[in-house]
Coordinates of C-alpha atoms in Angstrom, one line a residue:
M1 CA 82.3 94.5 88.4
H2 CA 86.0 95.3 88.1
R3 CA 87.6 95.7 91.5
G4 CA 91.2 96.9 92.0
V5 CA 93.7 94.5 93.5
D6 CA 96.0 96.3 96.0
A7 CA 99.5 94.9 96.0
M8 CA 99.5 94.9 99.8
D9 CA 96.1 93.4 100.3
R10 CA 95.4 90.0 98.6
S11 CA 92.1 89.8 100.4
K12 CA 90.6 91.8 97.6
I13 CA 91.1 88.8 95.3
A14 CA 88.2 87.3 97.2
E15 CA 85.9 90.0 95.8
V16 CA 86.6 89.4 92.1
K17 CA 83.7 88.3 90.0
R18 CA 84.9 86.9 86.7
V19 CA 87.9 84.6 86.6
V20 CA 89.9 82.8 83.9
V21 CA 91.7 79.6 84.9
K22 CA 94.4 78.3 82.6
V23 CA 95.6 74.7 83.1
G24 CA 98.7 73.4 81.4
T25 CA 99.1 69.9 80.0
S26 CA 101.2 68.9 83.0
T27 CA 98.4 69.8 85.3
I28 CA 95.8 67.4 83.8
T29 CA 98.0 64.6 82.5
Y30 CA 100.4 62.1 84.1
P31 CA 104.2 62.2 83.3
N32 CA 103.6 59.5 80.7
G33 CA 101.2 61.8 78.9
K34 CA 98.0 60.0 79.8
I35 CA 94.9 61.8 81.1
N36 CA 94.7 62.3 84.8
Y37 CA 91.0 61.8 85.5
E38 CA 91.3 62.5 89.2
K39 CA 92.8 65.9 88.6
I40 CA 90.2 66.9 85.9
E41 CA 87.4 65.7 88.2
K42 CA 88.7 67.9 91.0
L43 CA 89.1 70.8 88.7
A44 CA 85.5 70.4 87.6
R45 CA 84.3 70.2 91.2
I46 CA 86.2 73.2 92.4
M47 CA 85.3 75.4 89.4
T48 CA 81.7 74.5 89.6
D49 CA 81.7 75.2 93.4
L50 CA 83.2 78.6 92.7
Q51 CA 80.6 79.2 90.0
N52 CA 77.9 78.2 92.6
Q53 CA 79.3 80.9 94.9
G54 CA 78.4 83.5 92.3
K55 CA 81.7 83.7 90.5
E56 CA 81.8 83.6 86.7
M57 CA 84.4 81.0 85.7
I58 CA 86.2 80.5 82.3
L59 CA 88.6 77.6 81.6
V60 CA 91.5 77.7 79.2
S61 CA 92.7 74.1 78.8
S62 CA 95.8 72.6 77.2
G63 CA 96.0 68.8 76.8
A64 CA 94.3 68.1 73.4
G65 CA 97.5 67.0 71.8
A66 CA 98.4 64.7 74.7
A67 CA 94.9 63.2 74.6
G68 CA 95.3 62.5 70.9
V69 CA 98.8 60.9 71.4
G70 CA 97.3 58.6 74.1
R71 CA 94.2 57.6 72.0
M72 CA 96.4 56.8 68.9
G73 CA 98.8 54.8 71.0
L74 CA 101.8 56.9 69.9
E75 CA 105.0 57.0 72.0
A76 CA 105.4 60.7 71.6
K77 CA 103.7 63.7 69.9
P78 CA 104.5 63.8 66.1
A79 CA 107.2 66.1 65.0
S80 CA 105.4 67.2 61.8
I81 CA 102.8 70.0 61.8
P82 CA 100.2 67.9 60.1
G83 CA 100.9 65.1 62.7
K84 CA 100.5 67.5 65.6
Q85 CA 97.3 68.9 64.1
A86 CA 95.9 65.4 63.6
C87 CA 96.6 64.6 67.2
A88 CA 94.9 67.8 68.3
A89 CA 91.9 66.9 66.2
V90 CA 91.6 63.5 67.8
G91 CA 92.4 64.7 71.3
Q92 CA 90.1 67.8 71.4
G93 CA 87.0 65.7 71.1
I94 CA 88.2 63.3 73.8
L95 CA 89.2 66.1 76.2
M96 CA 85.9 68.0 75.7
H97 CA 83.9 64.8 76.3
I98 CA 85.8 64.3 79.6
Y99 CA 85.1 67.9 80.6
E100 CA 81.4 67.6 79.6
R101 CA 80.9 64.4 81.6
L102 CA 82.8 65.5 84.7
F103 CA 81.3 69.1 84.9
G104 CA 77.9 67.5 84.2
E105 CA 78.3 65.3 87.3
Y106 CA 78.0 68.6 89.3
G107 CA 75.2 70.0 87.1
Q108 CA 77.4 72.6 85.4
V109 CA 76.9 73.3 81.7
V110 CA 80.1 73.9 79.7
A111 CA 80.8 75.1 76.1
Q112 CA 83.7 74.4 73.7
V113 CA 85.3 77.5 72.2
L114 CA 88.2 77.2 69.8
L115 CA 90.0 80.4 68.9
T116 CA 92.8 81.3 66.5
K117 CA 94.8 84.5 66.2
S118 CA 93.0 85.2 62.9
D119 CA 89.7 85.4 64.8
M120 CA 91.3 88.3 66.7
V121 CA 92.9 90.2 63.8
N122 CA 89.7 91.6 62.2
R123 CA 88.0 94.0 64.6
H124 CA 84.5 92.7 63.6
S125 CA 85.6 89.1 64.3
Y126 CA 87.1 90.2 67.6
A127 CA 83.8 91.9 68.6
N128 CA 81.8 88.8 67.6
A129 CA 84.0 86.5 69.7
R130 CA 83.7 88.9 72.6
N131 CA 79.9 89.1 72.3
A132 CA 79.5 85.3 72.1
L133 CA 81.7 84.8 75.1
Q134 CA 79.8 87.4 77.1
E135 CA 76.5 85.7 76.2
M136 CA 77.7 82.3 77.4
I137 CA 78.8 83.8 80.7
S138 CA 75.4 85.5 81.1
W139 CA 73.8 82.1 80.7
G140 CA 75.8 80.7 83.6
V141 CA 77.8 78.5 81.2
I142 CA 81.6 77.8 81.8
P143 CA 83.3 78.3 78.4
I144 CA 86.2 75.8 77.9
I145 CA 88.7 77.4 75.5
N146 CA 91.6 76.2 73.5
E147 CA 93.5 77.4 70.4
N148 CA 92.1 75.7 67.2
D149 CA 95.4 73.9 66.5
V150 CA 93.8 71.8 63.8
V151 CA 93.6 74.8 61.4
A152 CA 96.0 77.4 62.9
I153 CA 99.0 78.2 60.8
D154 CA 102.2 79.7 62.3
E155 CA 101.5 83.2 60.9
F156 CA 98.2 83.3 62.8
K157 CA 99.0 81.2 65.8
I158 CA 98.7 82.5 69.3
G159 CA 101.2 79.7 70.1
D160 CA 100.7 79.1 73.8
N161 CA 97.8 79.0 76.2
D162 CA 99.4 81.4 78.7
N163 CA 99.0 84.2 76.2
L164 CA 95.7 82.8 75.0
S165 CA 94.4 83.0 78.6
A166 CA 95.4 86.7 78.8
L167 CA 93.6 87.3 75.5
V168 CA 90.5 85.5 76.7
A169 CA 90.6 87.5 80.0
S170 CA 90.7 90.7 78.0
L171 CA 87.9 89.5 75.6
A172 CA 85.7 88.5 78.5
D173 CA 86.4 91.6 80.7
A174 CA 87.7 89.3 83.5
D175 CA 89.0 90.5 86.8
L176 CA 91.5 87.8 87.4
D177 CA 93.6 85.4 85.2
I178 CA 95.1 82.3 87.0
L179 CA 97.9 80.4 85.3
L180 CA 98.3 76.9 86.8
S181 CA 101.3 74.9 85.7
D182 CA 104.2 72.9 87.2
I183 CA 105.9 76.0 88.7
D184 CA 105.2 77.8 92.0
G185 CA 105.4 81.3 90.5
L186 CA 108.1 83.8 89.5
Y187 CA 111.5 83.3 91.2
T188 CA 114.4 85.8 91.5
A189 CA 116.4 83.3 89.5
N190 CA 116.0 79.8 88.0
P191 CA 115.4 77.6 91.2
K192 CA 116.7 74.5 89.4
T193 CA 120.2 76.0 89.0
H194 CA 120.1 78.6 91.8
P195 CA 119.1 77.1 95.2
E196 CA 119.1 80.5 96.8
A197 CA 116.4 81.8 94.4
R198 CA 113.3 83.2 96.2
L199 CA 109.7 83.1 95.2
V200 CA 108.4 86.6 94.3
S201 CA 105.0 87.2 95.9
V202 CA 103.9 90.4 94.2
V203 CA 105.0 92.1 90.9
E204 CA 103.8 95.6 90.2
E205 CA 105.7 96.0 86.9
V206 CA 107.3 93.5 84.5
T207 CA 110.7 95.2 84.1
P208 CA 113.4 94.3 81.5
E209 CA 115.4 92.8 84.5
I210 CA 112.5 90.5 85.4
E211 CA 112.2 89.4 81.7
A212 CA 115.9 88.7 81.5
T213 CA 115.7 86.6 84.7
A214 CA 112.9 84.5 83.1
G215 CA 114.7 84.0 79.8
G216 CA 114.5 87.3 78.1
A217 CA 117.2 89.0 75.9
G218 CA 120.7 88.1 77.0
S219 CA 119.7 85.7 79.8
K220 CA 121.7 82.6 80.5
N221 CA 119.4 81.4 83.3
A222 CA 116.1 80.9 81.6
T223 CA 113.3 79.5 83.6
G224 CA 111.4 77.0 81.5
G225 CA 108.1 78.3 80.3
M226 CA 108.2 81.5 82.4
L227 CA 108.8 83.9 79.5
T228 CA 105.3 83.2 77.9
K229 CA 103.8 83.7 81.4
L230 CA 105.4 87.1 81.8
Q231 CA 104.2 88.1 78.3
A232 CA 100.7 87.0 79.4
A233 CA 101.1 89.0 82.7
K234 CA 102.1 92.2 80.8
N235 CA 99.1 91.9 78.6
A236 CA 96.7 91.2 81.5
M237 CA 98.2 94.0 83.6
S238 CA 97.9 96.5 80.7
A239 CA 94.2 95.5 80.4
G240 CA 93.6 96.1 84.0
I241 CA 93.4 92.4 84.9
A242 CA 95.2 90.8 87.9
L243 CA 97.2 87.7 87.0
I244 CA 98.5 85.0 89.3
I245 CA 101.0 82.3 88.4
A246 CA 100.7 79.2 90.7
N247 CA 101.5 75.5 90.9
G248 CA 98.5 73.3 89.8
E249 CA 99.9 70.1 91.4
D250 CA 97.2 70.4 94.1
L251 CA 94.2 72.1 92.7
E252 CA 93.0 73.1 96.1
I253 CA 95.3 76.1 95.4
L254 CA 92.4 77.5 93.4
R255 CA 90.4 77.9 96.6
K256 CA 93.4 79.4 98.4
I257 CA 93.9 81.9 95.6
M258 CA 90.2 82.9 95.7
R259 CA 90.4 83.3 99.5
G260 CA 93.2 85.8 99.0
E261 CA 95.9 83.6 100.5
P262 CA 99.5 84.6 99.5
V263 CA 100.3 81.7 97.2
G264 CA 102.0 82.0 93.8
T265 CA 103.0 85.3 92.3
L266 CA 100.4 88.1 91.9
F267 CA 100.9 90.6 89.0
V268 CA 99.1 93.8 90.0
P269 CA 96.9 95.3 87.2
R270 CA 96.9 98.9 86.1
E271 CA 93.9 100.8 87.4
S272 CA 91.7 101.1 84.4
H273 CA 90.5 98.7 81.8
L274 CA 91.4 99.5 78.2
R275 CA 88.7 100.9 76.0
F276 CA 87.5 98.3 73.5
R277 CA 89.3 99.8 70.6
N278 CA 92.6 99.9 72.4
Q279 CA 92.0 96.4 73.8
W280 CA 91.8 95.1 70.2
L281 CA 94.8 97.2 69.2
A282 CA 96.9 95.7 72.0
F283 CA 95.9 92.1 71.9
G284 CA 93.9 91.4 68.8
S285 CA 95.4 93.1 65.8
R286 CA 98.2 91.6 63.8
I287 CA 101.7 93.0 64.5
S288 CA 103.1 93.9 61.1
G289 CA 106.5 95.3 62.0
K290 CA 108.7 96.9 64.6
V291 CA 109.7 100.4 65.5
I292 CA 112.8 100.9 67.7
V293 CA 113.0 104.1 69.8
D294 CA 115.8 105.9 71.5
E295 CA 116.4 105.9 75.3
G296 CA 114.7 109.2 75.9
L297 CA 111.5 108.2 74.2
A298 CA 111.5 104.8 75.9
K299 CA 111.9 106.5 79.3
A300 CA 109.0 108.9 78.4
L301 CA 106.8 106.0 77.4
R302 CA 107.5 104.2 80.7
Q303 CA 107.1 107.2 82.9
K304 CA 104.2 109.0 81.3
G305 CA 102.3 105.8 80.5
G306 CA 101.9 107.0 76.9
C307 CA 102.8 109.8 74.5
S308 CA 102.9 110.3 70.8
I309 CA 105.9 108.9 69.0
L310 CA 107.6 111.5 66.7
P311 CA 110.1 110.5 64.0
V312 CA 112.9 112.2 65.8
G313 CA 112.8 109.5 68.6
I314 CA 112.9 106.6 66.2
T315 CA 116.2 104.9 65.6
G316 CA 115.1 101.8 63.6
V317 CA 112.3 100.3 61.5
E318 CA 111.8 96.6 60.9
G319 CA 109.4 94.7 58.7
S320 CA 107.1 95.7 55.8
F321 CA 103.9 97.5 56.8
E322 CA 101.5 100.1 55.5
S323 CA 100.0 103.2 57.1
G324 CA 97.3 102.1 59.5
D325 CA 99.0 98.8 60.4
T326 CA 99.8 97.9 64.0
V327 CA 103.5 97.9 64.9
S328 CA 105.4 96.9 68.0
V329 CA 107.4 99.6 69.7
L330 CA 110.7 98.4 71.2
D331 CA 113.5 99.9 73.2
Q332 CA 117.2 99.7 72.3
E333 CA 117.5 96.3 74.1
G334 CA 114.6 94.8 72.2
H335 CA 112.0 94.9 75.0
E336 CA 108.5 95.6 73.8
L337 CA 107.2 98.9 75.3
A338 CA 103.9 99.5 73.4
R339 CA 101.8 98.7 70.3
G340 CA 100.3 101.3 68.0
M341 CA 98.8 102.2 64.7
T342 CA 101.4 103.8 62.4
N343 CA 100.7 106.9 60.3
Y344 CA 103.4 106.1 57.8
N345 CA 104.5 102.9 55.9
A346 CA 107.7 101.2 56.7
E347 CA 109.7 102.6 53.7
D348 CA 108.7 106.3 54.5
L349 CA 109.2 105.8 58.3
D350 CA 112.7 104.5 57.6
L351 CA 113.5 107.6 55.6
I352 CA 112.2 110.1 58.3
K353 CA 113.5 108.3 61.4
G354 CA 115.6 110.6 63.5
C355 CA 114.2 113.7 61.7
R356 CA 112.4 116.7 63.2
T357 CA 108.8 117.2 62.2
S358 CA 109.8 120.2 60.0
Q359 CA 112.0 117.8 57.9
I360 CA 109.3 115.2 57.1
E361 CA 108.0 116.7 53.8
E362 CA 111.5 117.4 52.6
K363 CA 112.4 113.7 53.1
I364 CA 109.4 112.0 51.6
G365 CA 107.5 114.7 49.6
Y366 CA 104.5 114.9 51.9
K367 CA 103.5 115.3 55.5
H368 CA 100.1 114.1 56.6
Y369 CA 100.9 113.8 60.2
D370 CA 103.5 115.2 62.6
E371 CA 103.5 112.0 64.6
A372 CA 104.7 108.5 63.5
I373 CA 102.2 107.1 66.0
H374 CA 99.6 109.3 67.8
R375 CA 99.1 108.8 71.5
D376 CA 95.4 108.0 70.8
N377 CA 96.5 105.1 68.7
L378 CA 99.1 103.8 71.1
V379 CA 98.8 101.3 74.0
V380 CA 101.7 101.1 76.4
L381 CA 102.3 97.5 77.7

């Protein structure tokens, strides 16, 4: 099912089978926050038409909060967390009713799926969510997915639907993830402040320079909302999934994308899909801490696509974690390179950082492993 997408040949996009479409609040509401029925009707028609062509479509939709604000007659979304959650509770039912009615006009069955990060943390829950999603798709149903904002707490919040869509694409073994919002794609700089900025058509690697341009570490020219999209792109690319960022103002762009026309920005996936275990490790498991590595090890991770992390290459340890927890591996500038399962807890790892393998037992009184993180338990992003 999974077909490679060549950076130089977008026509291969037309061959993909399973597609996640993420729509932002701005795509399906008016500037005053009220629901844009015309846009949602068009979205339902186009996605159903693509489904009828033999594609397997999945929708990740924002807009529940905005729908709740509108129904309650509020001037703006509440500032408090309980207020936001109450709005989402009111709005989710409204939004789903609209989707059910408009997709139903074209004979398409849809299903509501609400996810939280906590559903992803436990490997068994992750597998259950994956199996349920796969079953719906096999039935010809279009799942409509949102984060369960009503019960999500900050600690277990995915936080944005860009990253949720990449997580869903990985869960569902999708071939393509399309992020539709109010921006045309990735630019060389913020087009609002730099008129000379150019749209980037194809990205084969999300470099620290690209992240900085979009609002990463040390950037003064952040593009609104682009950083979460780049995080989603990195996750999708690592999972072997193509991702396209495009402007959802005119939803006909969906057909153009599926025909392989050069619209938006295409992020080219790595060749192979992650094995299920590594998929969960990279996108499902809870990140319990951070490990900072030196330039040499960072370079090796980028060039080799993965290697074991020895204590000698570690320069810093942040957070409180135990052996077996998942940690984020960062370079000296704070860019995330990989995620992996650590063999040592935070306290011991802090004591042996910078040490040779032969010094581990001398420092902490035992040595169960030579590696801080073994290559088999590491996913490079």
